[in-house]
Structure formats: structure tokens, C-alpha cells
Coordinates of C-alpha atoms in Angstrom, one line a residue:
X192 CA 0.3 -40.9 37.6
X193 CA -1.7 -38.1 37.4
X194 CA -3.7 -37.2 34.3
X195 CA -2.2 -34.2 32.4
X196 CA -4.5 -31.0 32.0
X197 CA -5.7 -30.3 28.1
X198 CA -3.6 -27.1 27.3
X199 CA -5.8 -24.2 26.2
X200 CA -6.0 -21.0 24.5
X201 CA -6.4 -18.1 27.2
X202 CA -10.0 -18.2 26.6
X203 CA -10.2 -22.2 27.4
X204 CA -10.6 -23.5 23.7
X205 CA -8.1 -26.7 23.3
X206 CA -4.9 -26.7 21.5
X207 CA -4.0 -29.3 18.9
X208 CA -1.1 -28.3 17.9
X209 CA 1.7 -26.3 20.5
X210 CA 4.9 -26.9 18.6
X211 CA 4.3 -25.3 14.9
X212 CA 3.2 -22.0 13.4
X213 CA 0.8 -21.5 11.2
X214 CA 2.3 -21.2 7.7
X215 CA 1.8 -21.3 3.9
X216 CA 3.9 -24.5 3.4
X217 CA 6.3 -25.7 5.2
X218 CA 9.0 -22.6 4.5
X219 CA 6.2 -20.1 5.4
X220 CA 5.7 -17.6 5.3
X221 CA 3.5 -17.4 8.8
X222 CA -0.6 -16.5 8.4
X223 CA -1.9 -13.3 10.4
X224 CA -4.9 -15.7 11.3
X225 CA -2.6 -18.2 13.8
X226 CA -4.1 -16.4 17.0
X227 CA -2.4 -18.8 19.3
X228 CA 0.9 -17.4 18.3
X229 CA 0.0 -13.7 18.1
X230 CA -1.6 -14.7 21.8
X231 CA 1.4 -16.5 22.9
X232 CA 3.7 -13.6 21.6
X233 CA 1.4 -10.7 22.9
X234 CA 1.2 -12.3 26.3
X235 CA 5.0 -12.5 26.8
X236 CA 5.4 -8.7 25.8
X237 CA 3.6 -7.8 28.8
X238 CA 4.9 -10.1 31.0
X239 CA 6.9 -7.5 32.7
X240 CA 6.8 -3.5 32.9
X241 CA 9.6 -1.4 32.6
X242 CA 12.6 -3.4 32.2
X243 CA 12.4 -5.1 28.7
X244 CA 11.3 -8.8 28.9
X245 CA 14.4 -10.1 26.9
X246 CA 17.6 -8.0 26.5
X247 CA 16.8 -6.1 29.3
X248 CA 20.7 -5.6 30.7
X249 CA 22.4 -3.4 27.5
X250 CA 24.8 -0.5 26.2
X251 CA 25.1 1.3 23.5
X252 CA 26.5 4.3 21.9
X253 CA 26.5 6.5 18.5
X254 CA 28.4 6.2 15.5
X255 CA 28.3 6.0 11.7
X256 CA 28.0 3.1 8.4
X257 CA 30.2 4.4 5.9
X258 CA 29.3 2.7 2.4
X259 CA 32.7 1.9 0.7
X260 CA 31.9 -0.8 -1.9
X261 CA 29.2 -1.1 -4.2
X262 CA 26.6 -3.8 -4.2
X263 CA 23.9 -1.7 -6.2
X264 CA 23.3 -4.5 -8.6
X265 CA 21.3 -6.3 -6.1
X266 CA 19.7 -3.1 -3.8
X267 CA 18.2 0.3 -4.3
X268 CA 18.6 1.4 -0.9
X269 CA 20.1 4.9 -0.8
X270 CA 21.6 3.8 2.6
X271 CA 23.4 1.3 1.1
X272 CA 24.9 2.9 -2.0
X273 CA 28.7 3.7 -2.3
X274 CA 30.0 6.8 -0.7
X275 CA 27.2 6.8 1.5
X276 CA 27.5 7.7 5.1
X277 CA 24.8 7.2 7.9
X278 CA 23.9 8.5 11.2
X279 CA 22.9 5.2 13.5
X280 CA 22.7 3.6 17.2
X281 CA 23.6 0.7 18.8
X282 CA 22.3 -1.3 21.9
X283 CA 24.5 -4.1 22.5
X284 CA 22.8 -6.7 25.7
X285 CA 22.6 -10.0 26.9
X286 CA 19.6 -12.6 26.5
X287 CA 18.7 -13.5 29.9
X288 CA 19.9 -11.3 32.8
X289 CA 17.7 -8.5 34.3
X290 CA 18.9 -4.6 34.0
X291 CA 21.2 -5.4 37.2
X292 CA 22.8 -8.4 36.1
X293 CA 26.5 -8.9 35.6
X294 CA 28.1 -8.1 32.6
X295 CA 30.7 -11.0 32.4
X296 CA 28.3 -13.8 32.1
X297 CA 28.1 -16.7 29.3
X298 CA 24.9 -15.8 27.3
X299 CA 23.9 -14.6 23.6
X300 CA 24.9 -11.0 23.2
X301 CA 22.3 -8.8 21.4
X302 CA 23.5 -6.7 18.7
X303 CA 20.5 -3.8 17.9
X304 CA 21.5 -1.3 15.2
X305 CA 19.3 1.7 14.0
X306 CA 20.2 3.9 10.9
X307 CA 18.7 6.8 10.2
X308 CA 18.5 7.1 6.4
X309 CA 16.6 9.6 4.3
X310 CA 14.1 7.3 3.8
X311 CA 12.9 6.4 7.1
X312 CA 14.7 4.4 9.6
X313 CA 16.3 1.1 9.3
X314 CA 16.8 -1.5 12.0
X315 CA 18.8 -4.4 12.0
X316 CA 18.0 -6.2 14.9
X317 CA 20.2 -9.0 15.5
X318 CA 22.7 -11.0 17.6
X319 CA 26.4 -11.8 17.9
X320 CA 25.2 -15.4 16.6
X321 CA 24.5 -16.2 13.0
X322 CA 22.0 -18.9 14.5
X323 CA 19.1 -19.0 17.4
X324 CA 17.8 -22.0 19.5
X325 CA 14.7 -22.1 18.1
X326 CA 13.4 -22.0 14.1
X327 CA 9.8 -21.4 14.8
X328 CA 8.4 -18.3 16.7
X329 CA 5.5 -20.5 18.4
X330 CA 8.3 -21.7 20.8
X331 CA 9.9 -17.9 21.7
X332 CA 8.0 -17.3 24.7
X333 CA 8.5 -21.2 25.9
X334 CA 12.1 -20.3 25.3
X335 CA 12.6 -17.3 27.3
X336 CA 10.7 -18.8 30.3
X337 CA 13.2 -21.3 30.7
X338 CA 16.0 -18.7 30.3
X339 CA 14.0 -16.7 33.6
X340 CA 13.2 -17.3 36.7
X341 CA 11.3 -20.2 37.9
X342 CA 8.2 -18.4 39.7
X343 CA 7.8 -20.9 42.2
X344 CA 11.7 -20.4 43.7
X345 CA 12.6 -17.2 42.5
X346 CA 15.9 -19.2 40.9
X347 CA 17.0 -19.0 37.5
X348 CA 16.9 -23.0 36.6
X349 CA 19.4 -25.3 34.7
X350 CA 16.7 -27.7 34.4
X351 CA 14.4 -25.6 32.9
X352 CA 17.1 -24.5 29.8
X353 CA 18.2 -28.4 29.7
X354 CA 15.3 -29.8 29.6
X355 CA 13.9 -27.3 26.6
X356 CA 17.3 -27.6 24.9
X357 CA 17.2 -31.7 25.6
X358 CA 13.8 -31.8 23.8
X359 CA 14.8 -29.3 21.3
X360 CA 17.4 -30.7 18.8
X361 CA 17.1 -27.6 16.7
X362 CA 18.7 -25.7 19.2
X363 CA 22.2 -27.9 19.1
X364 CA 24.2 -25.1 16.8
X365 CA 23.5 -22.3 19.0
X366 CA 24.4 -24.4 22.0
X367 CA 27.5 -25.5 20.4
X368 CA 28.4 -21.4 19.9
X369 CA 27.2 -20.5 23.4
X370 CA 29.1 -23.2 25.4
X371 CA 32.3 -22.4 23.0
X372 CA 34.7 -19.8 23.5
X373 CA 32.8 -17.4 22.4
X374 CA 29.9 -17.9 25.0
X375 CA 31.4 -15.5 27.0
X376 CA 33.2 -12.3 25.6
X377 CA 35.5 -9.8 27.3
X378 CA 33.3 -6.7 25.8
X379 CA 31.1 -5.5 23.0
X380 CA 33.7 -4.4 20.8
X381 CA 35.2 -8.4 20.5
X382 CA 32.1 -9.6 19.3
X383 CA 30.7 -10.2 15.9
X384 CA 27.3 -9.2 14.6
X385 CA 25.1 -10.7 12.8
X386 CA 20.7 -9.9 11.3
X387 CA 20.8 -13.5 11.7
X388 CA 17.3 -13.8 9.8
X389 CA 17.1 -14.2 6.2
X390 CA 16.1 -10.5 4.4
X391 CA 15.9 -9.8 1.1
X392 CA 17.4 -6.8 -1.3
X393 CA 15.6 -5.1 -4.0
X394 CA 17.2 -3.8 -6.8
X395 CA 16.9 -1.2 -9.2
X396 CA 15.0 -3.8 -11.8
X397 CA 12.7 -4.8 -9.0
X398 CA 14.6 -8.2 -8.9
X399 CA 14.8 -9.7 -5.7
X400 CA 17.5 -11.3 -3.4
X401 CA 18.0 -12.8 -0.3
X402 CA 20.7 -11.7 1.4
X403 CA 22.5 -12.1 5.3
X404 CA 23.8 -9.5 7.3
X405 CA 27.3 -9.7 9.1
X406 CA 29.4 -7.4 10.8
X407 CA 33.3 -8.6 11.7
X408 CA 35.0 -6.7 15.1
X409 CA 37.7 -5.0 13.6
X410 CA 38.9 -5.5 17.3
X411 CA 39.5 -9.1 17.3
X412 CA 37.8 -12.1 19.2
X413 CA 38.6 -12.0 23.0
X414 CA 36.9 -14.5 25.5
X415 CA 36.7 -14.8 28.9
X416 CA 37.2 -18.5 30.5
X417 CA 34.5 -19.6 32.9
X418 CA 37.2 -18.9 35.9
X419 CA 38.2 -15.6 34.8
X420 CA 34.4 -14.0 33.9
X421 CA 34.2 -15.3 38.1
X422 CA 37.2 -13.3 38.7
X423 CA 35.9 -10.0 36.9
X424 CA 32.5 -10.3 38.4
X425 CA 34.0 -10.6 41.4
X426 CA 35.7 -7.2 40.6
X427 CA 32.8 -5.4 38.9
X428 CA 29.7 -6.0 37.1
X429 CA 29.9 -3.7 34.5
X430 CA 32.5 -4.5 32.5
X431 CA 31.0 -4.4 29.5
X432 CA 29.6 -1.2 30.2
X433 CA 33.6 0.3 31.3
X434 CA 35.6 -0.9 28.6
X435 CA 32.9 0.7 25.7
X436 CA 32.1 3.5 27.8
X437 CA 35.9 4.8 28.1
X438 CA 37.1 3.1 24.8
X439 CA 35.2 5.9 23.1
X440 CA 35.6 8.2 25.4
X441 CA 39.5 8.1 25.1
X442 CA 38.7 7.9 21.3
X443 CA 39.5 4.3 20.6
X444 CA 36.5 3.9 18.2
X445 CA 35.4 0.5 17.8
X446 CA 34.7 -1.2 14.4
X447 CA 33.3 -3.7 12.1
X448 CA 33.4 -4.7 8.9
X449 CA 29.9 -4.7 7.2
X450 CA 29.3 -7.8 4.8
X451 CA 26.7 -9.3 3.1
X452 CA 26.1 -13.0 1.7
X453 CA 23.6 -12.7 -1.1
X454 CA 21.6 -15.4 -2.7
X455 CA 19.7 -15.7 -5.9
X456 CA 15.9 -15.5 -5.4
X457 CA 15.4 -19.1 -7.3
X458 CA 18.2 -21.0 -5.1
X459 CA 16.1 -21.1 -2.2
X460 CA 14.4 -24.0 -3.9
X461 CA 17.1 -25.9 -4.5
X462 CA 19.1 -25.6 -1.2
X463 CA 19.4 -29.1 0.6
X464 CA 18.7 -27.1 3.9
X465 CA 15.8 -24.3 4.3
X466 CA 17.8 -21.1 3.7
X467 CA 14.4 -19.0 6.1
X468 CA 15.6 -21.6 8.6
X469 CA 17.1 -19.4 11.8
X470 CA 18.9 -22.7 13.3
X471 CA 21.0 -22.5 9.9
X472 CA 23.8 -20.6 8.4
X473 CA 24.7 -19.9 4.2
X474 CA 28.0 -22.1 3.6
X475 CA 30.3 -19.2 2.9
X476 CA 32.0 -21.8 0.3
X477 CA 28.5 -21.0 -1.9
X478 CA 27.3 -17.9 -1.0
X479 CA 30.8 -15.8 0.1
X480 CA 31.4 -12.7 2.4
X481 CA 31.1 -9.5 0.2
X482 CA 32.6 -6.3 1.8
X483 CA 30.2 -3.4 2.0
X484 CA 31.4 -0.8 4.2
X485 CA 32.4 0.0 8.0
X486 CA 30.7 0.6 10.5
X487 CA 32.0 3.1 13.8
X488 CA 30.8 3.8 16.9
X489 CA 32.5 6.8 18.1
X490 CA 29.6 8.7 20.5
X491 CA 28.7 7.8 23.9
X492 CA 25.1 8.9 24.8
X493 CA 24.7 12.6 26.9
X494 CA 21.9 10.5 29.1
X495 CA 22.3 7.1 29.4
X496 CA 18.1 6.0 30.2
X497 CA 16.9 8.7 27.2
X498 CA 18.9 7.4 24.6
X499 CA 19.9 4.0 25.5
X500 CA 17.0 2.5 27.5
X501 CA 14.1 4.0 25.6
X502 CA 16.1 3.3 22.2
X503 CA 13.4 0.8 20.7
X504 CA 14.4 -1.3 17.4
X505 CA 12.5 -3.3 15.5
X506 CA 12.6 -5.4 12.5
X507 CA 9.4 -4.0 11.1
X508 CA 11.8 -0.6 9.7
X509 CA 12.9 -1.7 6.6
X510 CA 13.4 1.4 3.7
X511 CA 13.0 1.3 0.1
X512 CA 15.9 -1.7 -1.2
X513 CA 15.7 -4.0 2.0
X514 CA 12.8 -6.0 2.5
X515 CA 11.9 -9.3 4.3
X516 CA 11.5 -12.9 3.7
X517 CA 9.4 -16.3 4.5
X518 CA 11.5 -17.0 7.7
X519 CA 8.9 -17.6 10.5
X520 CA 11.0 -16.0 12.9
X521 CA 11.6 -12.9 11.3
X522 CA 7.8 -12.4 10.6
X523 CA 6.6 -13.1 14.4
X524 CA 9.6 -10.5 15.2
X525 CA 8.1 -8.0 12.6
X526 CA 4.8 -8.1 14.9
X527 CA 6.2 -8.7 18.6
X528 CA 9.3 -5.8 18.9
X529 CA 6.7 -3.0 17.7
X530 CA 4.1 -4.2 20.1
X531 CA 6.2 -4.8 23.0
X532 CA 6.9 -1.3 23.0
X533 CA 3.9 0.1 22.2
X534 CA 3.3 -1.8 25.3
X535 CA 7.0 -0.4 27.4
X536 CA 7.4 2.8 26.3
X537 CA 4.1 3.8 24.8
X538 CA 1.7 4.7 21.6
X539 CA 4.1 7.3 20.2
X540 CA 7.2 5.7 21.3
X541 CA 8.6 6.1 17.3
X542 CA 8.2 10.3 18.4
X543 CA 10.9 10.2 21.2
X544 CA 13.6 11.7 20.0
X545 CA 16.1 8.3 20.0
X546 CA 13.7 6.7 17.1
X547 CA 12.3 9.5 15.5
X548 CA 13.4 9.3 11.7
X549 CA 15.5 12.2 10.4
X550 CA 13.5 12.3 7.7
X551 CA 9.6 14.0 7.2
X552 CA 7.2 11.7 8.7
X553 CA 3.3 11.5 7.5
X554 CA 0.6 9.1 8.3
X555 CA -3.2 9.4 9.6
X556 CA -2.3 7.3 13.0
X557 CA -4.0 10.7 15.7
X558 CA -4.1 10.6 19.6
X559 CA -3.8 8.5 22.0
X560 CA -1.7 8.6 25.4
X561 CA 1.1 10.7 25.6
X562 CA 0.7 12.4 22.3
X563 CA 2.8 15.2 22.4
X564 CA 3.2 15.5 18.9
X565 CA 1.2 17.2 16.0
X566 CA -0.9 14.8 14.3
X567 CA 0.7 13.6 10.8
X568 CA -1.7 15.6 8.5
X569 CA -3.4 18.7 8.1
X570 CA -6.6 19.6 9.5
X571 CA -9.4 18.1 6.7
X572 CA -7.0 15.2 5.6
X573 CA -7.0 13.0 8.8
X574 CA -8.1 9.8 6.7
X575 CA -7.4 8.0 3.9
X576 CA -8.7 8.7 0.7
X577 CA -9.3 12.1 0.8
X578 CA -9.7 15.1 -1.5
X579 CA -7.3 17.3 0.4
X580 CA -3.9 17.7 0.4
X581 CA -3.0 14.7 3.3
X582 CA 0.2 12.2 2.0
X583 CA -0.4 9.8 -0.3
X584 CA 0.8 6.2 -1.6
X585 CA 3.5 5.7 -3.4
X586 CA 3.3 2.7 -5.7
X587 CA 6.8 3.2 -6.7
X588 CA 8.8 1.5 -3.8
X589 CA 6.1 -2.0 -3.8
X590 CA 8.1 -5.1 -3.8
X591 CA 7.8 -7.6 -6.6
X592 CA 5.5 -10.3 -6.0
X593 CA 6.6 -13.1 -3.4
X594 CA 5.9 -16.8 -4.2
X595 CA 4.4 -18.8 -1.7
X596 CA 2.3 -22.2 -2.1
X597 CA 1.2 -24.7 0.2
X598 CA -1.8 -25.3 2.2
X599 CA -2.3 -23.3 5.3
X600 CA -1.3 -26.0 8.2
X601 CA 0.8 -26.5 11.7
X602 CA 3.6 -28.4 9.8
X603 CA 6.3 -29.9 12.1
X604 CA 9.4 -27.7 12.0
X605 CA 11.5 -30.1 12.9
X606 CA 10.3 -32.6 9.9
X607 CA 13.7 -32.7 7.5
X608 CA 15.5 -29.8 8.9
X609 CA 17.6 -31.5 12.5
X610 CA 20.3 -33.3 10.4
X611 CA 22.8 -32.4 12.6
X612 CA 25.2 -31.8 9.6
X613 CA 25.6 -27.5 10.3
X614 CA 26.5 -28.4 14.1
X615 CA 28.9 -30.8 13.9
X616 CA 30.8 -28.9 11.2
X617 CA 31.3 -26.5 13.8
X618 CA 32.7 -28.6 16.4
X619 CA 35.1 -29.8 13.4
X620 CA 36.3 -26.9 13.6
X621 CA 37.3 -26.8 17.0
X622 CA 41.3 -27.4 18.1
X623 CA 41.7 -29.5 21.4
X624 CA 41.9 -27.4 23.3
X625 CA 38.6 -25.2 22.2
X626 CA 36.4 -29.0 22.3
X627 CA 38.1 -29.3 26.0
X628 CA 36.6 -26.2 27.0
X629 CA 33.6 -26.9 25.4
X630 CA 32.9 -29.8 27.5
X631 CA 33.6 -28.3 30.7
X632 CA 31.5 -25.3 30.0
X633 CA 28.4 -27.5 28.9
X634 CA 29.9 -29.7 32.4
X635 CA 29.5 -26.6 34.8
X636 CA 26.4 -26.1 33.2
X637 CA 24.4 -28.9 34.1
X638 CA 25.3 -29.0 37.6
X639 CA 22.6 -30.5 39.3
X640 CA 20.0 -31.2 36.5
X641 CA 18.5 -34.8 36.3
X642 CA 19.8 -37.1 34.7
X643 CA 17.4 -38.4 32.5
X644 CA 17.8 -34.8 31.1
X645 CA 21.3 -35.0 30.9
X646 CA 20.8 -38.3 29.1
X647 CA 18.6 -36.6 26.4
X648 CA 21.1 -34.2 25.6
X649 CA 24.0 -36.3 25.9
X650 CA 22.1 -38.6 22.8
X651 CA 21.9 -35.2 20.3
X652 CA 25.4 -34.7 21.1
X653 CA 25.8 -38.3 19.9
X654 CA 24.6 -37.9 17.0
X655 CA 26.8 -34.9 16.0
X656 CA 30.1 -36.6 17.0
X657 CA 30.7 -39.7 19.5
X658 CA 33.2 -37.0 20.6
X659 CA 31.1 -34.4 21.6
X660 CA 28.7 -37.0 24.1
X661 CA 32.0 -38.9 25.5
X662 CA 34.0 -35.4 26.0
X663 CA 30.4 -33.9 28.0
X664 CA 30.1 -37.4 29.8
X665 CA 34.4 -37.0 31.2
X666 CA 33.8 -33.3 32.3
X667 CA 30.5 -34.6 33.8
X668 CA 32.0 -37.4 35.4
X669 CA 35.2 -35.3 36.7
X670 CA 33.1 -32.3 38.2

């Protein structure tokens, strides 16, 4: 057997540790000074040119949050006060596929919304999941590779995703939702959306909570089978694209119902699962559902590349009221989105008229390519302090302190957290008939991956339910 290589930084020092960020405790949050994952993460933003590296096959269209119940005690964001009604965006896309991929295929469906408050804008960038595969953002770009082509065939590879997922148990609940009925939905406006990260919401008495964003379809959940999203495909790739496109068009307005879970600042210590943890959902039985407001799209986009393609969301716009919290993921996605398009669409991509804010905008950031803008202060006041009259701080809208303890270290993520417990009350839920399907799209799925791979997996579905392992092994056995 051949000796295995020492993995390296890009610059040739050795690794010790490829599996774990770099965090204050074992919650987080994650330290600026873990260069490997700021390396990792900057390297797979310019992977490609162009076409975005992830979520790269997307629609979207205009619409309006309307603010109809009030949660004030727990946020002073004016965009989320009753009676309230924002201007926003969506960009709605898949995970994997390139720009010319087919509509109707089984994968995670982005779900990218971008309000444009008085104060600034506010992006919610999330998916139609309340979960993700992975809890730590070390592993993103390891991820992603296996969800793209292998660069020696030019194929996308089962093996690849099986073997990650297979060596991965923290990715079992997202599995479990992808492989489900809802793997594979008939359009944008039967899916569910979700931040999926932890945030937090600041009120009026600077008292913090953590809080989860959902939206409901107000459509309804409807799901291709594997044999029918053939059949469509077969027809068209862009169905996704059709049925938004002309539902708005012939005025058919799709929309959700905007909730919130909130969460007490103290209880996050006293959770029996890491509540930062992006493999885990709240139990709505503790922290319920509370109805905030609607949310309507109801304008398609005059150009389709100008508004849609060069739409650029990102975590990192958060407004007075909404802030962020230890989740490791969240805090690599605060740095990664903003960079990668920096990186795709330029220095001043914030200036194209898609993401500028509605609001007045001032800063010292000056030049650099493409600036086609006037710089953000006057003349004499192009740094900060000055004596002149360029913007200034305002101390006002500071969060309250966050706790953190812990000693800076690469703990193991998986360490406590892959009880299996959130995964296996979802396939509990299940009917019959929904676990049948289940197994025969996991089945179709590992067509031709090894089976020692197969093996692996078929052990973590074990341990959620015997049921689970013996129904994949039938559909294996019968395909």
C-alpha cells in the first residue's frame, strides 16, 4: 500500500487538524486567526468564473414582506415592526447543477431573500431545509467537491457524495429530507423556506434572543416522484423557471407565511443539543411557530441576467434588530458570500442597482475597478477620524455584549452532537408509503457506488432505525 501524502496548507506547512474549525469553545463562535479555513473557503470562491460556484442554476422575482403581527418585544428592527411593508427579492436555485442544468432534479433548493429596509439591506440567505449536511464550515468546500464534477472524468460521482455522506454522520437529517418526498419539488412556489442558521434579535432594551427564520408556501407541498421529474425533464428543463415565471405573470402571486421560533438568550446553555448546531432543528413543542407576516412575490424581473444573475445576497446584511450568533457556519458564510462576489461580480458589486440599499449609503471604502460611483464622502473627509464633515459612528445600534469562553482549539464537531435522535424523529414521521419511497430514492441513488461505502451508510441508518438500513438494503437488493 502506498504511503499517503502529509496534507498541507497551500504554502506546504502541514495540517494537524482538517476536520474542525477554529473556535472559542466547542459552540464557537469561530476565530478570524484559523487561516486554513479562510484559505479553504477563499480558494473555493474562485474556483470558477462567472457562473456562481454553488447555486449557480436559479430564478427569482420581486415582491413584498408585509409585517402583520407584532413581535417587538424581542426586536427593534423597523423592518420587522407591525404594519410594516418592504420592497425585497428572491433567487430561488438548486445546490449542485451548473446554470444549464435541469430544473426537475432531486437536490436542496436555495431560498435567497433581500429586503430593502430604511436601514440598509437585509439578507436572509437560506434553504428550503431547516438543516444542512455539514455543522462545521471547515468541511464546505470538501462538501461541494463531491456535489461537482470529478475532474478526472468530467462525471458528477455517487461515490464521491456517498462516500462524504458515509463518513459524515452529521449529515444523516439532511439526507433523510433530501431522499424524502420533498427532495424533489414540482416548483419554487411548493417549497418551504427556511435561514436555517441560528440569528439573534435585539430588542428595544438591548436584550438579546435567538431566533429561526421560516417561511410556509401558502401553495402547498407538491413533489415530483423520481419517474415523473424523468418524464418532465424529458419535456423541458425549465420547469421551475415556467411555472414561477407565468404564475406571476397571469397574477397568481405566490406566498408564504413568515414565522419565527424565538429562544431566550440563557437557554442555549441548557439545551441537551447545541441550538448554533446547523445539522439541528428547535423542537417546535419548546420553542413554537409565531406568525409574523406574509411574504409575496408578485414581480418578474424586466432583464433576467441584470436583476437575477448579478443579484448577490449575503449573510453579512443584517440592520439594526437582527444580528448573528456563535453558529460556525453562519460566521464562515458572513466571510465567504461577500468575498465570492467581490470575486464574481466585482469591488463595487453592492453599487449595481439589484443590491444597492434604498437607503443613503456612506463609508470611506474609494476606487478600485469598475468604480462608477462617487466615492462615499466628501472631498477632505476620505478617512476616519476626521475633522470634517465625513459620516460618523453611531454607538447607538451596538449589540449587547456576547458571552463566549473556552480555549481557542480544533474541537471535534462531531464529539456529543451525532445522537441520531433529530433524524430518526423524522423518519417517525413518515407513513409507509413516504419510508417506501424513501428507500428507493436513497436505492437509485447509490447505483454503482462500492460497497464498502454502501456498508458505511447502511450502519448510520442502523443506528437511526433497523427500518431505515433493512428498507435501503430491499430497494438495494431489488434494483
Amino acid at each position: 500500500m502506498n504511503k499517503k501524502p502529509k496534507l498541507t496548507t497551500t504554502g506546504g506547512a502541514p495540517i494537524a487538524d482538517n476536520q474542525n474549525s477554529l473556535t472559542a469553545g466547542p459552540r464557537g463562535p469561530v476565530l478570524l486567526q484559523d487561516y486554513q479555513l479562510i484559505e479553504k473557503l477563499a480558494h473555493q470562491n474562485r474556483e470558477r468564473i462567472a457562473e456562481r460556484v454553488v447555486h449557480a442554476k436559479g430564478w427569482g422575482a420581486y415582491g413584498t414582506l408585509k409585517i402583520e403581527k407584532d413581535i417587538s418585544k424581542y426586536t427593534k428592527a423597523n423592518v420587522l415592526q407591525p404594519g410594516t411593508q418592504t420592497e425585497m427579492i428572491a433567487r430561488f436555485s438548486t445546490v449542485a447543477g451548473e446554470a444549464g442544468a435541469a430544473d426537475a432534479e432531486r437536490d436542496v433548493r436555495g431560498f435567497a431573500l433581500k429586503f430593502y429596509t430604511a436601514e440598509g439591506n437585509w439578507d436572509l440567505v437560506g434553504n428550503n431545509t431547516p438543516v444542512f449536511f455539514i455543522r462545521d464550515p471547515y468541511k464546505f468546500p470538501d462538501f461541494i467537491h463531491t456535489q461537482k464534477r470529478n475532474p478526472r472524468s468530467n462525471l458528477r460521482s455517487t461515490t464521491a457524495m456517498w462516500d462524504f455522506w458515509s463518513l459524515s454522520p452529521e449529515s444523516l437529517h439532511q439526507i433523510t429530507i433530501l431522499f424524502s418526498d420533498r427532495g424533489l419539488p414540482v416548483g419554487v412556489r411548493n417549497i418551504n423556506g427556511y435561514g436555517s442558521h441560528t440569528f439573534s434579535l435585539i430588542n428595544a432594551k438591548n436584550e438579546r434572543f435567538w431566533v429561526k427564520f421560516h417561511f410556509k408556501t401558502l401553495q402547498g407541498h407538491k413533489h415530483w416522484t423520481n419517474e415523473e421529474g424523468e418524464q418532465i425533464v424529458g419535456k423541458t428543463r425549465e420547469s421551475t423557471q415556467e411555472d414561477l415565471f407565468y404564475a406571476i405573470e397571469n397574477g397568481d402571486f405566490p406566498k408564504w407565511n413568515f414565522q419565527v421560533q424565538v429562544m431566550p438568550e440563557s437557554d442555549a446553555d441548557q439545551t441537551p443539543y447545541n441550538p448554533f448546531d446547523l445539522t439541528k432543528v428547535w423542537p417546535h413543542s419548546d420553542y413554537p411557530c409565531i406568525d409574523v407576516g406574509t411574504l409575496e412575490l408578485n414581480r418578474n424581473p424586466e432583464n433576467y441576467f441584470a436583476e437575477i444573475e448579478q443579484a448577490a445576497f449575503s449573510p453579512s446584511n443584517i440592520v439594526p434588530g437582527i444580528g448573528f450568533s456563535p453558529d460556525k457556519m453562519l460566521q464562515a458564510r458572513i466571510f465567504a458570500y461577500p468575498d465570492a462576489h467581490r470575486h464574481r461580480l466585482g469591488t463595487h458589486y453592492e453599487s449595481l442597482p439589484v443590491n444597492a440599499p434604498k437607503c443613503p449609503v456612506h463609508h470611506y471604502h474609494k476606487d478600485g475597478a469598475m468604480s462608477f460611483k462617487p466615492n462615499g464622502t466628501t472631498s477632505d473627509a476620505y478617512y476616519e477620524p476626521n475633522s470634517f464633515n465625513g459620516p460618523i459612528e453611531q454607538p447607538d445600534v451596538a449589540e449587547p455584549p456576547l458571552k463566549i469562553s473556552g480555549d481557542a482549539a480544533r474541537y471535534d464537531h462531531r464529539e456529543g452532537n451525532d445522537d441520531y435522535s433529530q433524524p430518526r424523529a423524522l423518519f417517525n414521521l413518515f407513513d409507509e408509503g413516504q419510508k417506501a419511497r424513501l428507500f428507493s430514492n436513497i436505492a437509485a441513488a447509490m447505483q454503482g457506488v462500492p460497497e464498502n461505502i454502501v456498508d458505511r451508510q447502511l450502519k448510520h441508518f442502523e443506528l437511526i432505525d433497523p427500518d431505515y438500513a433493512s428498507g435501503v438494503r430491499a430497494a438495494l437488493d431489488c434494483s
